[in-house]
Coordinates of N, CA and C in Angstrom, one line a residue:
X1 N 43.1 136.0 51.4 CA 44.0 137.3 51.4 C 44.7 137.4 50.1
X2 N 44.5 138.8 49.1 CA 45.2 139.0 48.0 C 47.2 138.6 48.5
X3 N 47.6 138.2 47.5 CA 49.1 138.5 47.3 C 49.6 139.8 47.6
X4 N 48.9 141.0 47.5 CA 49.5 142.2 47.8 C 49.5 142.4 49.5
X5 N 48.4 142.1 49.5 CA 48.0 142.3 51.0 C 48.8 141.9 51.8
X6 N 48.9 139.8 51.3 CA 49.7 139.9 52.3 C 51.5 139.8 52.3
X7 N 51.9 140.5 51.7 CA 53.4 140.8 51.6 C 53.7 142.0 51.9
X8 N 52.5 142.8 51.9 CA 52.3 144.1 52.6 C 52.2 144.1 54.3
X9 N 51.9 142.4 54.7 CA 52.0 143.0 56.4 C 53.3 141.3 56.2
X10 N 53.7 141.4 55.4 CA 55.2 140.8 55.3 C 56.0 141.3 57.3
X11 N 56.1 142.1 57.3 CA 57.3 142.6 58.5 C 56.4 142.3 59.6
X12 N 55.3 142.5 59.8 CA 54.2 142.1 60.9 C 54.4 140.9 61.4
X13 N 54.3 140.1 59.9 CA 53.7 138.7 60.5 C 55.4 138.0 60.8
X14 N 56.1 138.2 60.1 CA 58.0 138.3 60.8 C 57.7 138.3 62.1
X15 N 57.4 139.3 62.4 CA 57.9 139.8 63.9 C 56.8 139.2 64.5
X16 N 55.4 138.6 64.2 CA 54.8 137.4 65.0 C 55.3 136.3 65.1
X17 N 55.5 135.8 64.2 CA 56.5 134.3 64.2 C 57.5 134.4 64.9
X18 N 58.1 135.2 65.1 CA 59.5 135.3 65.8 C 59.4 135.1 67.5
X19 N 57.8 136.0 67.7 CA 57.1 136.0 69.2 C 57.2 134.6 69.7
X20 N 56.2 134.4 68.7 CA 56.1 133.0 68.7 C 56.8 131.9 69.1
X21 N 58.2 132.1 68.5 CA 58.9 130.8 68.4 C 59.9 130.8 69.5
X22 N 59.8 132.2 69.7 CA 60.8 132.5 71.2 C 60.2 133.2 72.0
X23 N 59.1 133.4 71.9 CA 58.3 134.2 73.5 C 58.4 135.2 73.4
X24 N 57.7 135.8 74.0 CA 57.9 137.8 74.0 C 58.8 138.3 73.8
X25 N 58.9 138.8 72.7 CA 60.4 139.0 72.2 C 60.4 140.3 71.6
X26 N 60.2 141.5 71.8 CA 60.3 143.0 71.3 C 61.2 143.3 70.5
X27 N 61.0 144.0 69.3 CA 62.1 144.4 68.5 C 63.4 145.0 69.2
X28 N 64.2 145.0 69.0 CA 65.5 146.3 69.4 C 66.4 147.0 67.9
X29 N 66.4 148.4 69.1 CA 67.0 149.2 68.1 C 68.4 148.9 68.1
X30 N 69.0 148.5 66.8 CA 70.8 147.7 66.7 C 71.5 149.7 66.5
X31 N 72.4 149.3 66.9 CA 73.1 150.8 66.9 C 73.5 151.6 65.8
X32 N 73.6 152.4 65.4 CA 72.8 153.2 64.0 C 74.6 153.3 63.8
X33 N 75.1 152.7 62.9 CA 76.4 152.4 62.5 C 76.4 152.3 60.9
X34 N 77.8 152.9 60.6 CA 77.8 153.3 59.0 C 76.9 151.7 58.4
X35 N 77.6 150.8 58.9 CA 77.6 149.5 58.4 C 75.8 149.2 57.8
X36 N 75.1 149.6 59.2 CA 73.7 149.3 59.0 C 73.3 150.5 57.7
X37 N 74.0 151.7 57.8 CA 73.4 152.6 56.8 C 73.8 152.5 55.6
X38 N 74.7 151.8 55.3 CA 75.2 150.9 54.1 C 74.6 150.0 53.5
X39 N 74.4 148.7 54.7 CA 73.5 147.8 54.3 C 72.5 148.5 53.3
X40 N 71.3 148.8 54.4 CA 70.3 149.4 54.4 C 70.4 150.6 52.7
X41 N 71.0 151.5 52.7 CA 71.2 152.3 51.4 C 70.8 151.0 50.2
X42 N 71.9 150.7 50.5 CA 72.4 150.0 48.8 C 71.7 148.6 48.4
X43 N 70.4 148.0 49.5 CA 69.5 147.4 48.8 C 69.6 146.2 49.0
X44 N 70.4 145.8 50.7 CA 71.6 144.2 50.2 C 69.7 143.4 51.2
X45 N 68.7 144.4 52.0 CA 67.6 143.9 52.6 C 66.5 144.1 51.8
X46 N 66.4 142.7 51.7 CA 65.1 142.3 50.7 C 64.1 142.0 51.3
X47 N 62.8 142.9 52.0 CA 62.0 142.1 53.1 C 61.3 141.2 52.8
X48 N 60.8 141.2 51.2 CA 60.2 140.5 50.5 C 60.6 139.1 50.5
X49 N 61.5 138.7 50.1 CA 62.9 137.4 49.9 C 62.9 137.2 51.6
X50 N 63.0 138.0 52.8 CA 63.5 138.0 54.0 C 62.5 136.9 54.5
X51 N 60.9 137.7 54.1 CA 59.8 136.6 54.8 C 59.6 135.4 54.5
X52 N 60.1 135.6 53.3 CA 59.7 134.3 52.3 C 60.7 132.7 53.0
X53 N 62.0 133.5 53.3 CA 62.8 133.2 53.5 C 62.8 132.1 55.3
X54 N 62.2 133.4 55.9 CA 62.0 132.8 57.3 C 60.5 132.2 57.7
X55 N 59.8 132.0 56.9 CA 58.7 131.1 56.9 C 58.9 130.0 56.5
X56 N 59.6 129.9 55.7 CA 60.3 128.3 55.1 C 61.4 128.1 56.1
X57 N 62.2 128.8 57.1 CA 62.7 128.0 57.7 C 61.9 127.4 59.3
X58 N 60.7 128.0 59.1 CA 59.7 127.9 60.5 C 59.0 127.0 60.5
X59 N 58.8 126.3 59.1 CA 58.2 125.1 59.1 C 59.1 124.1 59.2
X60 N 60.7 123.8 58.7 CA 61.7 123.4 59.0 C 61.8 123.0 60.9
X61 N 61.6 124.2 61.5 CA 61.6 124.6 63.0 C 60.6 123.3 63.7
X62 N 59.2 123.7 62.8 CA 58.4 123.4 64.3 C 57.0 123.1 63.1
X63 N 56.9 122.7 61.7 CA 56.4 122.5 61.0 C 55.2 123.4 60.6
X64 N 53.9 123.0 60.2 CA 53.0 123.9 60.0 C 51.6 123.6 59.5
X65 N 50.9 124.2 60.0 CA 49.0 123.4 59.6 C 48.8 122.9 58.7
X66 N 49.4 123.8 57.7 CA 49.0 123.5 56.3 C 49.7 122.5 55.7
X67 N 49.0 121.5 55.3 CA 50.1 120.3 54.5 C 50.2 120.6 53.0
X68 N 49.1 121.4 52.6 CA 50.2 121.9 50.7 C 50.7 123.0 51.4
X69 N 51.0 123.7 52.1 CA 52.3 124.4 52.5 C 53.4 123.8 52.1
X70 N 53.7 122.6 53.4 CA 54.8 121.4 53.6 C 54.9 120.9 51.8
X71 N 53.6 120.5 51.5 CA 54.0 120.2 50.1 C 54.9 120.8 49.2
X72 N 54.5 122.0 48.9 CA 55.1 122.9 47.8 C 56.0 123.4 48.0
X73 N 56.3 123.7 49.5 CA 58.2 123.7 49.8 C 58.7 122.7 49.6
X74 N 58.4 122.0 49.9 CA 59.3 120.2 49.5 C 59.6 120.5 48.5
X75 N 58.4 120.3 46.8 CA 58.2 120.3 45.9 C 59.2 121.6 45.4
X76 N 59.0 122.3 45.9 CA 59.8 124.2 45.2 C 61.4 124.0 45.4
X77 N 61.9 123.1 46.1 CA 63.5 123.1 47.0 C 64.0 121.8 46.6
X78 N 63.2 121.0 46.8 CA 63.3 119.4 46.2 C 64.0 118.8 47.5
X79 N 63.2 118.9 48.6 CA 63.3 118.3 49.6 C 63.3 116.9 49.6
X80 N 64.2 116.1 49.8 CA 63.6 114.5 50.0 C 62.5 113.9 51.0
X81 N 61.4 113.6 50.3 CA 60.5 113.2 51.5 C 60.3 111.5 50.8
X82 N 61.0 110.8 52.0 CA 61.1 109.3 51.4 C 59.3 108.4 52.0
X83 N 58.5 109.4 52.3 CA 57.1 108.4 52.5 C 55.9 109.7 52.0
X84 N 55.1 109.5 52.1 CA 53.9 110.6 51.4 C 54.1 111.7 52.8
X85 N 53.6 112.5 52.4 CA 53.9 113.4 53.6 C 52.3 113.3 54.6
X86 N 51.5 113.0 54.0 CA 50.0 112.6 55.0 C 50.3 111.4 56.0
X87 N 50.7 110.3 55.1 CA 51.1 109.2 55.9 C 52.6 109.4 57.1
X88 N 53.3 110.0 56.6 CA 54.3 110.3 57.5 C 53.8 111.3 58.5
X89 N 53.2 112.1 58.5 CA 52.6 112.7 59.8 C 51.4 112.2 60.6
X90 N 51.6 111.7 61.8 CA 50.6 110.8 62.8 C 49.8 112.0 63.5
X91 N 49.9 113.3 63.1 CA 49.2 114.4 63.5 C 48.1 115.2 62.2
X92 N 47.3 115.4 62.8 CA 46.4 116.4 61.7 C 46.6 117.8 62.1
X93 N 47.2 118.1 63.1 CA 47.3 119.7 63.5 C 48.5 120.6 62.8
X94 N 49.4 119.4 62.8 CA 50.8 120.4 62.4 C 51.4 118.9 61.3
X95 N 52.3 119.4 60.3 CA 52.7 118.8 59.7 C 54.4 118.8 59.4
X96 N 54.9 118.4 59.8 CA 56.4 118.4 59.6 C 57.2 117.8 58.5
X97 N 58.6 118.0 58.3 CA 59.4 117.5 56.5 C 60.5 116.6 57.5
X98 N 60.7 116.5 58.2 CA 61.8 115.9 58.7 C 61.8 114.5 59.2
X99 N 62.5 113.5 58.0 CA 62.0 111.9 58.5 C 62.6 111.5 59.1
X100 N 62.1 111.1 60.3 CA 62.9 110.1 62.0 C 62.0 108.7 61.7
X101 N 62.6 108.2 60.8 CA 61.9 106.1 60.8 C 60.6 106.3 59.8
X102 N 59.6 106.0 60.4 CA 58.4 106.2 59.3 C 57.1 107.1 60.0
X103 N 58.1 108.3 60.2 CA 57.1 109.7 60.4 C 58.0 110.8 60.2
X104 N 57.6 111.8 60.0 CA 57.6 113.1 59.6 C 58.1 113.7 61.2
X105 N 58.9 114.4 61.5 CA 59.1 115.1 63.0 C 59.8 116.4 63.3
X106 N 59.4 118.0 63.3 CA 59.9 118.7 63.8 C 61.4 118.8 64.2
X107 N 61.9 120.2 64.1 CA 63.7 120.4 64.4 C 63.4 120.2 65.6
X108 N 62.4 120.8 66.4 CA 62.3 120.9 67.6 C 62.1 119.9 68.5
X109 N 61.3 119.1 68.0 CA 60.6 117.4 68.1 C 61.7 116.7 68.5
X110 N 62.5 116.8 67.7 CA 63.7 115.8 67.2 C 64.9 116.5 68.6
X111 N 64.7 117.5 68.6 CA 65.8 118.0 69.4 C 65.5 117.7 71.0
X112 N 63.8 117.7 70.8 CA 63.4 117.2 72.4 C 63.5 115.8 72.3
X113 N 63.7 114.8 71.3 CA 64.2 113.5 71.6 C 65.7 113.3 71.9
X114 N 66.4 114.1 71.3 CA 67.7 113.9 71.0 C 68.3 114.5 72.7
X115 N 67.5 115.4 72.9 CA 68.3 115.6 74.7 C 67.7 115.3 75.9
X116 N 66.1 114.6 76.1 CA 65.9 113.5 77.0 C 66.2 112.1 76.6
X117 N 66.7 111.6 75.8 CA 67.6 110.2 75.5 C 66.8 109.0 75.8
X118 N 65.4 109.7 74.8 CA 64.2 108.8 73.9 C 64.5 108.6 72.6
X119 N 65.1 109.2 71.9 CA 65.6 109.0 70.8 C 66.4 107.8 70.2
X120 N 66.4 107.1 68.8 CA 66.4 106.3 68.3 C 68.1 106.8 67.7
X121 N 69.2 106.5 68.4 CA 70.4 107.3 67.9 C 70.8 107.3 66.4
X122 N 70.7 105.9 65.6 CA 70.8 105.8 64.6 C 69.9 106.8 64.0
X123 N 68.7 107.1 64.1 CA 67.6 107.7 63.3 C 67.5 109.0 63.4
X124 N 68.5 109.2 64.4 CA 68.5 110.4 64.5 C 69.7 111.4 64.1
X125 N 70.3 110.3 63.8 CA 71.7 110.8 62.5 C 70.9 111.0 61.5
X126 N 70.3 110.0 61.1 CA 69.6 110.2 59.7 C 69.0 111.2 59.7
X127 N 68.1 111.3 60.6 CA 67.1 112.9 60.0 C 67.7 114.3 60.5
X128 N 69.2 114.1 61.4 CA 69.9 115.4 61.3 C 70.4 115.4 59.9
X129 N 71.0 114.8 59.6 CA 71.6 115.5 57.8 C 70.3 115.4 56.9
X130 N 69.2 115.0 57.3 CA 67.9 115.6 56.1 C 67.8 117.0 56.6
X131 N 67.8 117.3 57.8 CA 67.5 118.5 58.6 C 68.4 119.3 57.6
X132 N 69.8 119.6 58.1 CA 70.8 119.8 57.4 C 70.9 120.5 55.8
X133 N 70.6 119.2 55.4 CA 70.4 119.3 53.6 C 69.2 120.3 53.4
X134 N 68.3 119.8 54.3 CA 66.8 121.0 54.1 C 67.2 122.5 54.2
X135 N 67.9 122.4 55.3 CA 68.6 123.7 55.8 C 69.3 124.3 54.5
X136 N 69.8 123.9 54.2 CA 70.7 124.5 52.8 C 69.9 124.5 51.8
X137 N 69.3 123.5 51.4 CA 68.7 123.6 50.5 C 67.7 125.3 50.4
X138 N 66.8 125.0 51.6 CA 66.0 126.5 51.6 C 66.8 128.0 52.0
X139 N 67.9 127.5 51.9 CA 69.1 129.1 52.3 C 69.6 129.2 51.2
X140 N 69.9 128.7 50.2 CA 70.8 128.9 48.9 C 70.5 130.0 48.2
X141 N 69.3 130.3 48.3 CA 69.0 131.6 47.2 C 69.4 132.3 48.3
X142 N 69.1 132.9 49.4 CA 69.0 133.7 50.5 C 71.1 134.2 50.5
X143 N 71.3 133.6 50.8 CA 72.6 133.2 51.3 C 73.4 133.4 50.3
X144 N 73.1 133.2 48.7 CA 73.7 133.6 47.7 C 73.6 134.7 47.5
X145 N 72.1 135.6 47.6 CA 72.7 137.1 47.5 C 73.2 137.9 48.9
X146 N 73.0 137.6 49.9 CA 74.0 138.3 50.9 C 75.3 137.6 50.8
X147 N 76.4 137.1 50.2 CA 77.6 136.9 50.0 C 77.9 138.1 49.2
X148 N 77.5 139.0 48.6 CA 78.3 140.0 48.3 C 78.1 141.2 49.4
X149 N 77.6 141.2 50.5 CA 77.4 141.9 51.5 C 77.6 141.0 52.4
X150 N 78.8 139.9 52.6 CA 79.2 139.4 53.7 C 79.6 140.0 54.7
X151 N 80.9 140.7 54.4 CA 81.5 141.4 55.3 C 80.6 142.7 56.5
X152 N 79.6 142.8 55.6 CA 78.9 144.0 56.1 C 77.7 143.1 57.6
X153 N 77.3 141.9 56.7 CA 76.5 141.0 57.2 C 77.3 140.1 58.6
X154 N 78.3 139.7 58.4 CA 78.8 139.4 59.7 C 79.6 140.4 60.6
X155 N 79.4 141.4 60.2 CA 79.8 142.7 61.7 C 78.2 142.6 61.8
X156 N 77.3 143.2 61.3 CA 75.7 143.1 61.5 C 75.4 142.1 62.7
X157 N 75.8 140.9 62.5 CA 75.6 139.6 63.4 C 76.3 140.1 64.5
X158 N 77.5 140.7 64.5 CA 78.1 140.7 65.6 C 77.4 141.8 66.6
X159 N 77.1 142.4 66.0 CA 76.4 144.2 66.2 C 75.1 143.1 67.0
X160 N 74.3 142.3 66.9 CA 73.0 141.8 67.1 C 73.2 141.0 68.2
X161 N 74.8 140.5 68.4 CA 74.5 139.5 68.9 C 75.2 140.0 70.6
X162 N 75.6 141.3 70.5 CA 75.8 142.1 71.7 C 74.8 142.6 71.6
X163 N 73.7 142.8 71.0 CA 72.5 143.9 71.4 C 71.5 143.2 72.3
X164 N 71.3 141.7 71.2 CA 70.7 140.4 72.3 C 71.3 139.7 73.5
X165 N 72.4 140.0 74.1 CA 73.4 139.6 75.0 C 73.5 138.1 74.6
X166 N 73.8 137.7 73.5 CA 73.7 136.4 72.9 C 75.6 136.3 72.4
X167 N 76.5 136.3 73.4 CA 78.0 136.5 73.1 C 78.3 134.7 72.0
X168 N 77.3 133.8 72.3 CA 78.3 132.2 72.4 C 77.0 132.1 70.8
X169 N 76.3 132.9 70.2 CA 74.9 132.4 69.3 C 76.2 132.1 68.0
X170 N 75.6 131.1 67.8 CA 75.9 130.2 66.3 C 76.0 131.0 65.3
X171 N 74.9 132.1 65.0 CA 74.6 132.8 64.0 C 76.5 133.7 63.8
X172 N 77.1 133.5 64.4 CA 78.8 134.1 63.9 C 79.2 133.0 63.6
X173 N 79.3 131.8 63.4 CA 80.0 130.7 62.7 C 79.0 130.9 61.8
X174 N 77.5 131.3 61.2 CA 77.1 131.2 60.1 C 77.7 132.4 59.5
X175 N 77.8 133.5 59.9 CA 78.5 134.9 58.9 C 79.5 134.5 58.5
X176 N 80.4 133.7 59.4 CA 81.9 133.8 59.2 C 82.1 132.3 58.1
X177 N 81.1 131.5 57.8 CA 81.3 130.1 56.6 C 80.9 130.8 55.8
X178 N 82.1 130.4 54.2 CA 81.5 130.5 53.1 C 80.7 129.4 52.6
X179 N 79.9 130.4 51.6 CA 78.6 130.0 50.7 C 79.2 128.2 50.1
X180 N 80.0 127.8 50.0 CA 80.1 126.9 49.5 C 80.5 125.8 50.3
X181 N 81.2 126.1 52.0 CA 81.7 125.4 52.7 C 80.8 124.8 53.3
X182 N 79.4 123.7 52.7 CA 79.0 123.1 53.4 C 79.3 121.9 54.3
X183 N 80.5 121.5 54.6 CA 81.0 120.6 55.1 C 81.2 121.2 56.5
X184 N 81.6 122.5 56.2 CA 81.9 123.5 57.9 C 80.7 123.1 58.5
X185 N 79.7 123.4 57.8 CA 78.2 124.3 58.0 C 77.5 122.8 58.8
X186 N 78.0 121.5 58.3 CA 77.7 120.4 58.7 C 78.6 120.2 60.0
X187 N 79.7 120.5 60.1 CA 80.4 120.0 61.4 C 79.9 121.1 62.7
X188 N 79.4 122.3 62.4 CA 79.0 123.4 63.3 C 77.6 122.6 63.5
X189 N 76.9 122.4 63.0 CA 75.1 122.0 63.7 C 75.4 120.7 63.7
X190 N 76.3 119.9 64.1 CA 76.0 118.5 64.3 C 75.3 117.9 65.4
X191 N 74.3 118.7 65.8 CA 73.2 118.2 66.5 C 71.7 118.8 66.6
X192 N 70.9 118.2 66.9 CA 70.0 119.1 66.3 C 69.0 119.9 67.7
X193 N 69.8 120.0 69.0 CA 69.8 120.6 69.9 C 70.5 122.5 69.3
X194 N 71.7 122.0 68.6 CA 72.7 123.1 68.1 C 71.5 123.9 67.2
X195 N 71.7 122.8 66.4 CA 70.4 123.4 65.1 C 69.2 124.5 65.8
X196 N 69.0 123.9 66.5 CA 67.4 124.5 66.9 C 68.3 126.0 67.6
X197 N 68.8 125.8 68.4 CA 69.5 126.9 69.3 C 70.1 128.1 67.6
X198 N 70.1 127.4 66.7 CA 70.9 128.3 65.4 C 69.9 129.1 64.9
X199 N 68.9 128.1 64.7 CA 67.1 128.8 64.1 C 66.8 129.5 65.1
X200 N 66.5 129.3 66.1 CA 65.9 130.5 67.2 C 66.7 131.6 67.2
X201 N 67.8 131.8 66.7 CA 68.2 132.9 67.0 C 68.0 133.7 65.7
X202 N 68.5 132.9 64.3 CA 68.5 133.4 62.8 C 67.1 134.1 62.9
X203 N 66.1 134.0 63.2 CA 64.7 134.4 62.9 C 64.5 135.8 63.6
X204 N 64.4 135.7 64.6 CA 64.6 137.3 65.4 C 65.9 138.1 64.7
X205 N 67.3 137.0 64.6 CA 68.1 138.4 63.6 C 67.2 138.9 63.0
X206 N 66.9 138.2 61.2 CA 66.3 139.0 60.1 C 65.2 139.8 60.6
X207 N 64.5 139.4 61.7 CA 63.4 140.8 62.4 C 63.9 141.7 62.8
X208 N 64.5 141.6 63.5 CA 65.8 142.6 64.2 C 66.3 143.6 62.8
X209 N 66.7 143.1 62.2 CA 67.6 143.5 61.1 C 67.0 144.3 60.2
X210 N 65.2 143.8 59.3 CA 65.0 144.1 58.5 C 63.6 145.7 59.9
X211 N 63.6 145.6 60.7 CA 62.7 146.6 61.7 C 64.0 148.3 61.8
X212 N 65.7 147.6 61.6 CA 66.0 148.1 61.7 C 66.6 149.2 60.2
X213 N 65.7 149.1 59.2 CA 66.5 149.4 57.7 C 65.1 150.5 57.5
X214 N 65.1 151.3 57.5 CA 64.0 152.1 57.0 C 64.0 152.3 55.6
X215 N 65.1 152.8 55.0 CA 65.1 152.9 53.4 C 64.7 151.8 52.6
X216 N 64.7 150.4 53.0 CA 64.4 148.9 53.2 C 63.0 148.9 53.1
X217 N 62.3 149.5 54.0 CA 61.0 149.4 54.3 C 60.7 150.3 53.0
X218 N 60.8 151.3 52.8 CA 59.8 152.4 52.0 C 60.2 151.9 50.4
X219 N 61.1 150.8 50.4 CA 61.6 150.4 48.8 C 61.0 149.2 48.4
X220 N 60.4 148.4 49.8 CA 59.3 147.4 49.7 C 57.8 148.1 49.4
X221 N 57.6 149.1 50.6 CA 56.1 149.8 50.3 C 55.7 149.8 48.9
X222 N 57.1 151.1 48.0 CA 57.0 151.3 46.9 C 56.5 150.2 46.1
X223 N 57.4 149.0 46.4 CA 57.6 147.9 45.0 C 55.8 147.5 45.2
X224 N 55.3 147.0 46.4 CA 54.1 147.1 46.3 C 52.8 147.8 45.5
X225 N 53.1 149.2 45.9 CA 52.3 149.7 44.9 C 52.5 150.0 43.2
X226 N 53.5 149.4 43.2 CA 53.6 148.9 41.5 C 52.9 147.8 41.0
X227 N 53.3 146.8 42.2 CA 52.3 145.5 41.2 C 50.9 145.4 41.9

């Protein structure tokens, strides 16, 4: 598939992954408020940056077939991967960045060890703060340009998070930390039960969010047919 092509069904395959990772999950319409028409005008939704954005954190989630995928995010972000990443994954189907001892293991993985109490406690401190640092690490560009559309961005979350009847979702301690307070951002997901419950929800936002920007959409189309 060309590069045009596929950034062209960019919002499609969003809103599959999101199916995906949470089950039948249909877009919703968020309530047509200055805020979203604001957003949306002035260019703060980047669908482009959006996908890019939540594909990197989906391998994070629940990893992914492709192992130079896994590679070249590692490589692009400077992920710490302390063993080869072939050897550290004991699977050929899916490949994961997250080290628990001497393998590779899923947010999700890790979170189903960490709350049936198979889990290795020590090891699993350790590969929550890799989790963690990964997590930041692939948010920093993202997260650095919506800080000048904070304010707009956490009523947005709030607006989302009464639309999904989601009153207790994590994603408002993420609107409400600043870009630099990762130490907050560390004491909020300190488990990687929380983590996963934070990802499942962040992924359907930016679907949600970016289904709901139309001016967004026709300023992607355009950019498309330029390059």
């Amino acid at each position: 598939m060309n590069v045009r092509l596929w950034y062209a069904l960019a919002p499609l395959v969003l809103s599959s992954l999101c199916m995906e990772n949470r089950g039948i999950m249909a877009p919703i319409i968020l309530p047509d408020t200055p805020i979203l028409r604001t957003v949306d005008k002035m260019g703060f939704i980047n669908i482009g940056q959006i996908f890019t954005y939540a594909q990197n954190i989906i391998v994070l989630l629940q990893g992914t077939k492709n192992p130079e995928q896994a590679s070249k995010l590692a490589a692009a972000f400077d992920l710490q991967l302390p063993m080869p990443l072939i050897q550290g994954n004991k699977r050929t189907n899916r490949f994961a960045i997250v080290p628990y001892g001497d393998e590779y293991l899923t947010v999700r993985e890790l979170a189903a060890l960490e709350e049936n109490g198979t889990g290795d406690p020590v090891l699993l401190e350790k590969a929550l703060k890799f989790a963690i640092d990964d997590y930041e690490k692939l948010s920093q560009d993202y997260v650095e340009e919506i800080q000048t559309a904070k304010d707009y961005m956490t009523k947005l979350i709030d607006h989302w998070c009464t639309a999904r009847n989601r009153p207790d979702s994590i994603l408002r301690d993420w609107g409400s930390i600043d870009n630099s307070e990762c130490e907050s951002m560390h004491k909020t997901l300190n488990s990687f039960s929380i983590l996963t419950r934070f990802l499942d929800d962040l992924l359907p936002f930016l679907r949600d969010l970016i289904e709901n920007c139309p001016i967004s959409h026709k300023k992607y189309r355009e950019s498309l047919k330029k390059n």
